[in-house]
Tab-separated table of C-alpha atoms in Angstrom:
chain	number	residue	atom	x	y	z
A	250	MET	CA	0.000	0.000	-0.006
A	251	ALA	CA	1.256	3.487	-0.842
A	252	GLY	CA	2.671	5.552	1.995
A	253	LEU	CA	1.288	8.794	3.353
A	254	MET	CA	3.507	10.994	1.161
A	255	SER	CA	2.384	9.583	-2.159
A	256	ARG	CA	-1.244	9.285	-1.096
A	257	ALA	CA	-1.366	12.955	-0.160
A	258	SER	CA	0.210	13.780	-3.495
A	259	VAL	CA	-2.333	11.697	-5.407
A	260	VAL	CA	-5.274	13.435	-3.700
A	261	VAL	CA	-3.913	16.880	-4.503
A	262	LYS	CA	-3.237	15.949	-8.138
A	263	ALA	CA	-6.763	14.618	-8.462
A	264	LYS	CA	-8.126	17.949	-7.330
A	265	MET	CA	-5.964	19.658	-9.902
A	266	SER	CA	-6.915	17.522	-12.859
A	267	LYS	CA	-10.536	18.485	-12.296
A	268	LEU	CA	-9.554	22.087	-12.713
A	269	ILE	CA	-7.448	21.496	-15.831
A	270	ASP	CA	-10.099	19.322	-17.503
A	271	ARG	CA	-12.710	21.958	-17.100
A	272	ALA	CA	-11.992	23.898	-20.266
A	273	GLU	CA	-11.111	22.609	-23.734
A	274	ASP	CA	-9.552	25.811	-24.974
A	275	PRO	CA	-6.046	26.318	-23.484
A	276	ASN	CA	-6.410	30.075	-23.297
A	277	LEU	CA	-9.709	29.759	-21.515
A	278	THR	CA	-8.196	27.217	-19.112
A	279	LEU	CA	-5.424	29.638	-18.291
A	280	ASP	CA	-7.734	32.564	-17.711
A	281	TYR	CA	-10.184	30.513	-15.734
A	282	SER	CA	-7.468	29.097	-13.541
A	283	TYR	CA	-6.068	32.579	-12.966
A	284	GLU	CA	-9.490	33.812	-11.879
A	285	GLN	CA	-9.715	30.951	-9.394
A	286	GLN	CA	-6.312	31.823	-8.023
A	287	LEU	CA	-7.261	35.447	-7.450
A	288	GLN	CA	-10.483	34.343	-5.831
A	289	LEU	CA	-8.564	32.049	-3.476
A	290	LEU	CA	-6.189	34.897	-2.630
A	291	GLN	CA	-9.209	36.969	-1.603
A	292	ASN	CA	-10.434	34.079	0.520
A	293	VAL	CA	-7.145	33.723	2.335
A	294	LYS	CA	-7.066	37.484	3.026
A	295	ARG	CA	-10.604	37.274	4.405
A	296	GLY	CA	-9.541	34.279	6.467
A	297	ILE	CA	-6.737	36.309	8.026
A	298	ALA	CA	-9.121	39.148	8.843
A	299	ASP	CA	-11.551	36.688	10.481
A	300	VAL	CA	-8.823	35.196	12.645
A	301	VAL	CA	-7.708	38.675	13.728
A	302	THR	CA	-11.319	39.615	14.634
A	303	SER	CA	-11.729	36.451	16.650
A	304	LYS	CA	-8.473	37.026	18.431
A	305	LYS	CA	-9.520	40.556	19.386
A	306	ARG	CA	-12.795	39.285	20.759
A	307	VAL	CA	-11.118	36.640	22.913
A	308	GLN	CA	-8.513	39.194	24.085
A	309	LEU	CA	-11.243	41.662	25.029
A	310	GLN	CA	-13.058	39.015	26.979
A	311	SER	CA	-9.826	38.034	28.644
A	312	ASP	CA	-9.112	41.676	29.635
A	313	ASN	CA	-12.578	42.008	31.162
A	314	LEU	CA	-12.173	38.848	33.184
A	315	GLU	CA	-8.742	40.027	34.377
A	316	LYS	CA	-10.356	43.233	35.657
A	317	SER	CA	-13.017	41.337	37.539
A	318	LEU	CA	-10.304	39.231	39.178
A	319	VAL	CA	-8.874	42.371	40.764
A	320	LYS	CA	-12.294	43.514	41.874
A	321	LEU	CA	-13.165	40.187	43.383
A	322	GLU	CA	-9.933	40.097	45.273
A	323	THR	CA	-10.611	43.546	46.779
A	324	GLN	CA	-14.165	42.547	47.620
A	325	ALA	CA	-12.985	39.387	49.340
A	326	ARG	CA	-10.539	41.424	51.408
A	327	ASP	CA	-13.216	43.956	52.373
A	328	ALA	CA	-15.615	41.154	53.281
A	329	LEU	CA	-13.010	39.517	55.471
A	330	GLY	CA	-12.215	42.845	57.083
A	331	ALA	CA	-15.875	43.234	57.922
A	332	GLY	CA	-15.894	39.781	59.502
A	333	ARG	CA	-17.883	38.228	56.673
A	334	GLU	CA	-15.829	35.157	55.882
A	335	ASP	CA	-18.777	33.585	54.047
A	336	LEU	CA	-18.873	36.452	51.560
A	337	ALA	CA	-15.101	36.460	51.199
A	338	ARG	CA	-15.182	32.756	50.423
A	339	ALA	CA	-17.917	33.226	47.812
A	340	ALA	CA	-15.932	35.985	46.133
A	341	LEU	CA	-12.797	33.850	46.060
A	342	GLU	CA	-14.703	30.943	44.606
A	343	ARG	CA	-15.825	33.120	41.731
A	344	LYS	CA	-12.318	34.372	41.342
A	345	SER	CA	-11.074	30.810	41.019
A	346	ALA	CA	-13.727	29.979	38.398
A	347	ILE	CA	-12.670	33.025	36.394
A	348	GLN	CA	-9.019	32.081	36.622
A	349	GLN	CA	-9.799	28.714	35.059
A	350	GLN	CA	-11.648	30.360	32.197
A	351	LEU	CA	-8.759	32.764	31.708
A	352	GLN	CA	-6.271	29.962	31.216
A	353	GLY	CA	-8.445	28.549	28.476
A	354	LEU	CA	-8.716	31.929	26.826
A	355	ASP	CA	-4.935	32.429	26.831
A	356	GLN	CA	-4.493	29.115	25.041
A	357	GLN	CA	-7.094	30.161	22.504
A	358	VAL	CA	-5.294	33.399	21.751
A	359	ALA	CA	-2.056	31.472	21.245
A	360	GLN	CA	-3.782	29.033	18.904
A	361	LEU	CA	-5.365	31.849	16.916
A	362	GLU	CA	-1.975	33.460	16.595
A	363	GLY	CA	-0.610	30.200	15.194
A	364	GLN	CA	-3.405	30.076	12.623
A	365	GLN	CA	-2.802	33.661	11.682
A	366	GLU	CA	0.896	33.010	11.041
A	367	LYS	CA	0.100	29.996	8.865
A	368	LEU	CA	-2.420	31.920	6.827
A	369	VAL	CA	-0.073	34.860	6.324
A	370	SER	CA	2.694	32.551	5.157
A	371	SER	CA	0.271	30.744	2.883
A	372	GLU	CA	-0.937	34.016	1.409
A	373	ARG	CA	2.646	35.099	0.703
A	374	GLN	CA	3.441	31.872	-1.144
A	375	LEU	CA	0.212	31.792	-3.080
A	376	SER	CA	0.628	35.395	-4.066
A	377	ALA	CA	4.180	34.784	-5.394
A	378	LYS	CA	3.016	31.762	-7.353
A	379	ILE	CA	0.053	33.613	-8.845
A	380	GLU	CA	2.397	36.324	-10.058
A	381	ALA	CA	4.680	33.704	-11.641
A	382	PHE	CA	1.678	31.960	-13.212
A	383	ARG	CA	0.381	35.220	-14.630
A	384	SER	CA	3.582	35.904	-16.550
A	385	GLN	CA	3.905	32.298	-17.637
A	386	LYS	CA	0.309	32.353	-18.888
A	387	GLU	CA	1.049	35.276	-21.169
A	388	VAL	CA	4.140	33.522	-22.541
A	389	ILE	CA	2.149	30.354	-23.226
A	390	LYS	CA	-0.631	32.273	-24.939
A	391	ALA	CA	1.802	34.168	-27.165
A	392	GLN	CA	4.329	31.505	-28.085
A	393	TYR	CA	2.853	28.038	-28.251
A	394	SER	CA	0.580	26.082	-30.544
A	395	ALA	CA	-2.558	24.658	-28.921
A	396	ALA	CA	-1.020	21.181	-28.512
A	397	GLU	CA	2.195	22.456	-26.935
A	398	ALA	CA	0.307	24.898	-24.794
A	399	GLN	CA	-1.736	22.071	-23.315
A	400	VAL	CA	1.422	20.431	-21.942
A	401	ARG	CA	2.839	23.690	-20.566
A	402	ILE	CA	-0.442	24.546	-18.958
A	403	GLY	CA	-0.552	21.158	-17.327
A	404	GLU	CA	2.845	21.826	-15.708
A	405	ALA	CA	2.155	25.348	-14.558
A	406	ALA	CA	-1.330	24.531	-13.335
A	407	THR	CA	-0.188	21.502	-11.354
A	408	GLY	CA	2.441	23.584	-9.621
A	409	ILE	CA	0.067	26.296	-8.617
A	410	GLY	CA	-2.797	23.890	-7.975
A	411	GLU	CA	-0.783	22.220	-5.298
A	412	GLN	CA	-0.377	25.564	-3.560
A	413	MET	CA	-4.078	26.243	-3.980
A	414	ALA	CA	-4.986	22.976	-2.312
A	415	ASP	CA	-2.544	23.748	0.484
A	416	THR	CA	-3.912	27.263	0.971
A	417	GLY	CA	-7.461	25.950	0.747
A	418	LEU	CA	-6.753	23.536	3.552
A	419	ALA	CA	-5.140	26.250	5.674
A	420	ILE	CA	-8.237	28.438	5.241
A	421	GLN	CA	-10.502	25.539	6.126
A	422	ARG	CA	-8.574	24.660	9.264
A	423	ALA	CA	-8.433	28.255	10.415
A	424	ARG	CA	-12.164	28.557	9.842
A	425	ASP	CA	-12.854	25.434	11.936
A	426	LYS	CA	-10.681	26.741	14.775
A	427	THR	CA	-12.228	30.206	14.642
A	428	GLU	CA	-15.741	28.805	14.743
A	429	ALA	CA	-14.902	26.581	17.694
A	430	MET	CA	-13.450	29.560	19.554
A	431	GLN	CA	-16.381	31.808	18.833
A	432	ALA	CA	-18.639	29.115	20.229
A	433	ARG	CA	-16.500	28.999	23.341
A	434	ALA	CA	-16.371	32.780	23.666
A	435	SER	CA	-20.167	32.852	23.471
A	436	ALA	CA	-20.302	30.219	26.205
A	437	VAL	CA	-18.126	32.354	28.459
A	438	ASP	CA	-20.299	35.392	27.728
A	439	GLU	CA	-23.275	33.317	28.750
A	440	LEU	CA	-21.603	32.259	31.970
A	441	ILE	CA	-21.004	35.913	32.762
A	442	GLU	CA	-24.603	36.786	31.887
A	443	THR	CA	-26.102	34.067	34.072
A	444	GLY	CA	-23.956	35.181	36.966
A	445	THR	CA	-21.784	32.101	37.178
A	446	LEU	CA	-18.738	34.186	36.458
A	447	GLU	CA	-20.348	37.525	37.265
A	448	ASP	CA	-18.299	40.145	38.991
A	449	PHE	CA	-20.006	41.307	42.144
A	450	THR	CA	-19.860	44.998	41.453
A	451	SER	CA	-21.893	44.846	38.244
A	452	ASP	CA	-25.579	45.612	38.999
A	453	GLY	CA	-25.730	43.009	41.761
A	454	THR	CA	-28.906	41.063	41.286
A	455	THR	CA	-28.392	38.327	43.827
A	456	GLN	CA	-28.486	38.620	47.614
A	457	LEU	CA	-24.794	37.758	47.664
A	458	ASP	CA	-23.967	40.564	45.278
A	459	ARG	CA	-25.886	43.104	47.330
A	460	GLU	CA	-24.238	42.003	50.537
A	461	LEU	CA	-20.784	42.207	49.042
A	462	ALA	CA	-21.454	45.575	47.483
A	463	GLN	CA	-22.646	46.766	50.884
A	464	VAL	CA	-19.506	45.530	52.603
A	465	SER	CA	-17.394	47.164	49.910
A	466	SER	CA	-19.112	50.497	50.214
A	467	GLN	CA	-19.046	50.317	54.013
A	468	SER	CA	-15.323	49.695	53.857
A	469	GLN	CA	-14.846	52.593	51.504
A	470	VAL	CA	-16.785	54.888	53.821
A	471	ASP	CA	-14.626	53.768	56.755
A	472	THR	CA	-11.468	54.448	54.814
A	473	GLU	CA	-12.604	57.900	53.819
A	474	LEU	CA	-13.709	58.741	57.337
A	475	GLU	CA	-10.325	57.669	58.671
A	476	LYS	CA	-8.627	59.815	56.105
A	477	MET	CA	-10.738	62.897	56.928
A	478	LYS	CA	-10.122	62.474	60.642
A	479	THR	CA	-6.402	62.289	60.062
A	480	GLU	CA	-6.559	65.403	57.922
A	481	LEU	CA	-8.525	67.274	60.551
A	482	GLY	CA	-5.826	66.329	62.985
A	483	SER	CA	-8.050	64.513	65.432
A	484	GLY	CA	-5.316	61.953	65.487
A	485	ALA	CA	-7.133	59.455	67.687
A	486	PRO	CA	-7.629	56.029	66.134
A	487	GLN	CA	-11.258	55.455	65.239
A	488	LYS	CA	-11.241	51.681	65.036
A	489	GLU	CA	-14.743	51.278	66.354
A	490	ILE	CA	-16.327	52.825	63.273
A	491	GLY	CA	-17.855	50.312	60.963
A	492	GLN	CA	-16.893	47.321	63.089
B	194	MET	CA	13.299	15.560	-5.621
B	195	ILE	CA	10.751	18.147	-4.526
B	196	VAL	CA	8.893	17.705	-1.244
B	197	ARG	CA	6.008	19.791	-0.016
B	198	LEU	CA	5.487	20.090	3.706
B	199	MET	CA	1.778	20.693	3.806
B	200	GLY	CA	0.949	24.139	5.147
B	201	GLU	CA	4.615	25.118	5.143
B	202	GLY	CA	6.125	25.126	1.641
B	203	GLN	CA	8.303	23.265	-0.825
B	204	TYR	CA	11.837	21.928	-0.386
B	205	ARG	CA	14.304	20.383	-2.774
B	206	ILE	CA	16.113	17.382	-1.284
B	207	ASP	CA	18.890	15.092	-2.458
B	208	ASP	CA	17.718	11.755	-3.807
B	209	GLY	CA	19.925	10.179	-1.158
B	210	LEU	CA	17.362	11.268	1.455
B	211	ARG	CA	14.570	9.450	-0.279
B	212	ASP	CA	15.287	6.089	1.428
B	213	ARG	CA	15.281	7.582	4.891
B	214	LEU	CA	12.143	9.490	4.155
B	215	GLU	CA	10.384	6.412	2.771
B	216	GLN	CA	11.405	4.372	5.763
B	217	LEU	CA	9.870	6.949	8.108
B	218	ASP	CA	6.834	7.125	5.843
B	219	GLY	CA	6.339	3.372	6.125
B	220	GLN	CA	6.492	3.634	9.907
B	221	ALA	CA	4.071	6.531	9.870
B	222	LEU	CA	1.594	4.506	7.784
B	223	ALA	CA	1.894	1.522	10.151
B	224	ALA	CA	1.212	3.836	13.099
B	225	LEU	CA	-1.846	5.285	11.336
B	226	GLU	CA	-3.160	1.782	10.730
B	227	ARG	CA	-2.636	0.920	14.396
B	228	ASP	CA	-4.478	4.127	15.435
B	229	ASP	CA	-1.342	5.224	17.294
B	230	GLU	CA	-1.535	8.986	17.035
B	231	VAL	CA	1.487	9.689	19.235
B	232	GLU	CA	3.750	7.512	17.141
B	233	LEU	CA	2.291	8.819	13.881
B	234	ASP	CA	2.950	12.400	14.970
B	235	GLY	CA	6.484	11.472	16.005
B	236	HIS	CA	7.300	9.990	12.596
B	237	LEU	CA	5.738	12.934	10.764
B	238	ASP	CA	7.779	15.328	12.909
B	239	SER	CA	10.937	13.366	12.082
B	240	MET	CA	10.102	13.610	8.376
B	241	TRP	CA	9.568	17.354	8.651
B	242	LYS	CA	12.826	17.794	10.534
B	243	LEU	CA	14.749	15.766	7.990
B	244	VAL	CA	13.384	17.847	5.110
B	245	THR	CA	13.832	21.246	6.730
B	246	SER	CA	17.336	20.490	8.038
B	247	GLU	CA	18.770	18.782	4.984
B	248	GLY	CA	16.633	20.171	2.169
B	249	GLN	CA	16.676	23.570	0.533
B	250	ALA	CA	13.638	25.782	0.751
B	251	MET	CA	12.329	26.594	-2.717
B	252	PRO	CA	11.451	30.189	-3.634
B	253	PRO	CA	7.677	30.720	-3.408
B	254	GLU	CA	7.402	31.818	-7.053
B	255	ASP	CA	8.641	28.434	-8.287
B	256	LEU	CA	5.828	26.610	-10.107
B	257	HIS	CA	7.264	23.100	-10.077
B	258	PRO	CA	4.890	20.508	-8.651
B	259	SER	CA	6.140	18.371	-5.751
B	260	ASP	CA	7.025	14.685	-6.070
B	261	VAL	CA	5.604	13.929	-2.652
B	262	ILE	CA	3.587	15.786	-0.021
B	263	ILE	CA	4.074	15.270	3.715
B	264	PRO	CA	1.081	15.915	5.957
B	265	PRO	CA	1.468	17.995	9.150
B	266	SER	CA	1.671	16.330	12.570
B	267	ASP	CA	-0.994	18.505	14.206
B	268	LEU	CA	-3.930	16.684	12.645
B	269	THR	CA	-6.002	14.132	14.534
B	270	LEU	CA	-6.024	10.519	13.317
B	271	GLU	CA	-9.428	11.126	11.840
B	272	GLU	CA	-8.295	14.228	9.987
B	273	THR	CA	-5.201	12.465	8.677
B	274	ARG	CA	-7.408	9.703	7.278
B	275	GLU	CA	-9.746	12.259	5.758
B	276	LEU	CA	-6.775	13.933	4.142
B	277	PHE	CA	-6.383	10.927	1.855
B	278	SER	CA	-9.975	10.802	0.699
B	279	GLU	CA	-10.850	12.802	-2.337
B	280	ASP	CA	-13.882	14.367	-0.694
B	281	GLY	CA	-12.049	14.714	2.559
B	282	LEU	CA	-10.099	17.361	4.368
B	283	ILE	CA	-8.669	19.222	1.369
B	284	PRO	CA	-11.393	21.445	-0.063
B	285	ASP	CA	-12.096	21.369	-3.773
B	286	ILE	CA	-10.607	24.092	-5.910
B	287	PRO	CA	-12.043	26.689	-6.005
B	288	VAL	CA	-12.759	26.844	-2.297
């Protein structure tokens, strides 16, 4: 049985022969193939733009979650300061859940970056081959009889067709990854919306949120009061306030 | 001979490398048939390394077709199998 290398080659050549067989007239074949190449180049450019958009979305989500980590940490500290260990624990539990999500998001960003690099490299190679094909196409049209042209076209088209198959696969794989990540990003958004990963300071809707917000604001009031007293030079420690 | 590393580009290698490459290829195929993804990936990685370290990268504007094509190692077993079917992983041209 043929090995992996030759099997992959056979599949790609089969895709190519479909393209070459499509037109009887060599000049039409050349022009048609060139149109397909340009179309594919557009597709790969669009693919790159899509990956960049996805990456930005995941990064934005990640930034927002990072911010809520800081808030939750402060809230947990305030709650503990106010003797509410139960609230502090709840805040830290949410913090831990968010940290887990964040790790996943970081991996996604790295994967999207990998896809982006592959697509950019693929675009560069395809673009160079299209340019070479374009000049060769004009030479073939101008210099060869129909029979000779057929052979030359076969060679040029197989060379570029291989790149087209390769680029096509790169676009396909990037698309699959991007879709999977968008699905996951939506899932995280949903977790935030349902409150599973909600940060306590955002319009607290649950009892827990209200309690934490209250502790936070109480703590802030205490801090400000302390500050004002110090400024007024009363000097005496006012520990009893808010306790 | 000309080798394409799928998703990477084309390399020209000495015919002397062909035997080593084919040996690895045979081992890769056996691993695929045994459903051993770890070993398959290992052999594919070795093939890639051999080509990139001992071959010469071809300029992107070269229109020569490749003699053989080596799949990447970051596919799943299922995807690698699909790669070899005509209606499989590689989209039709035009995409």
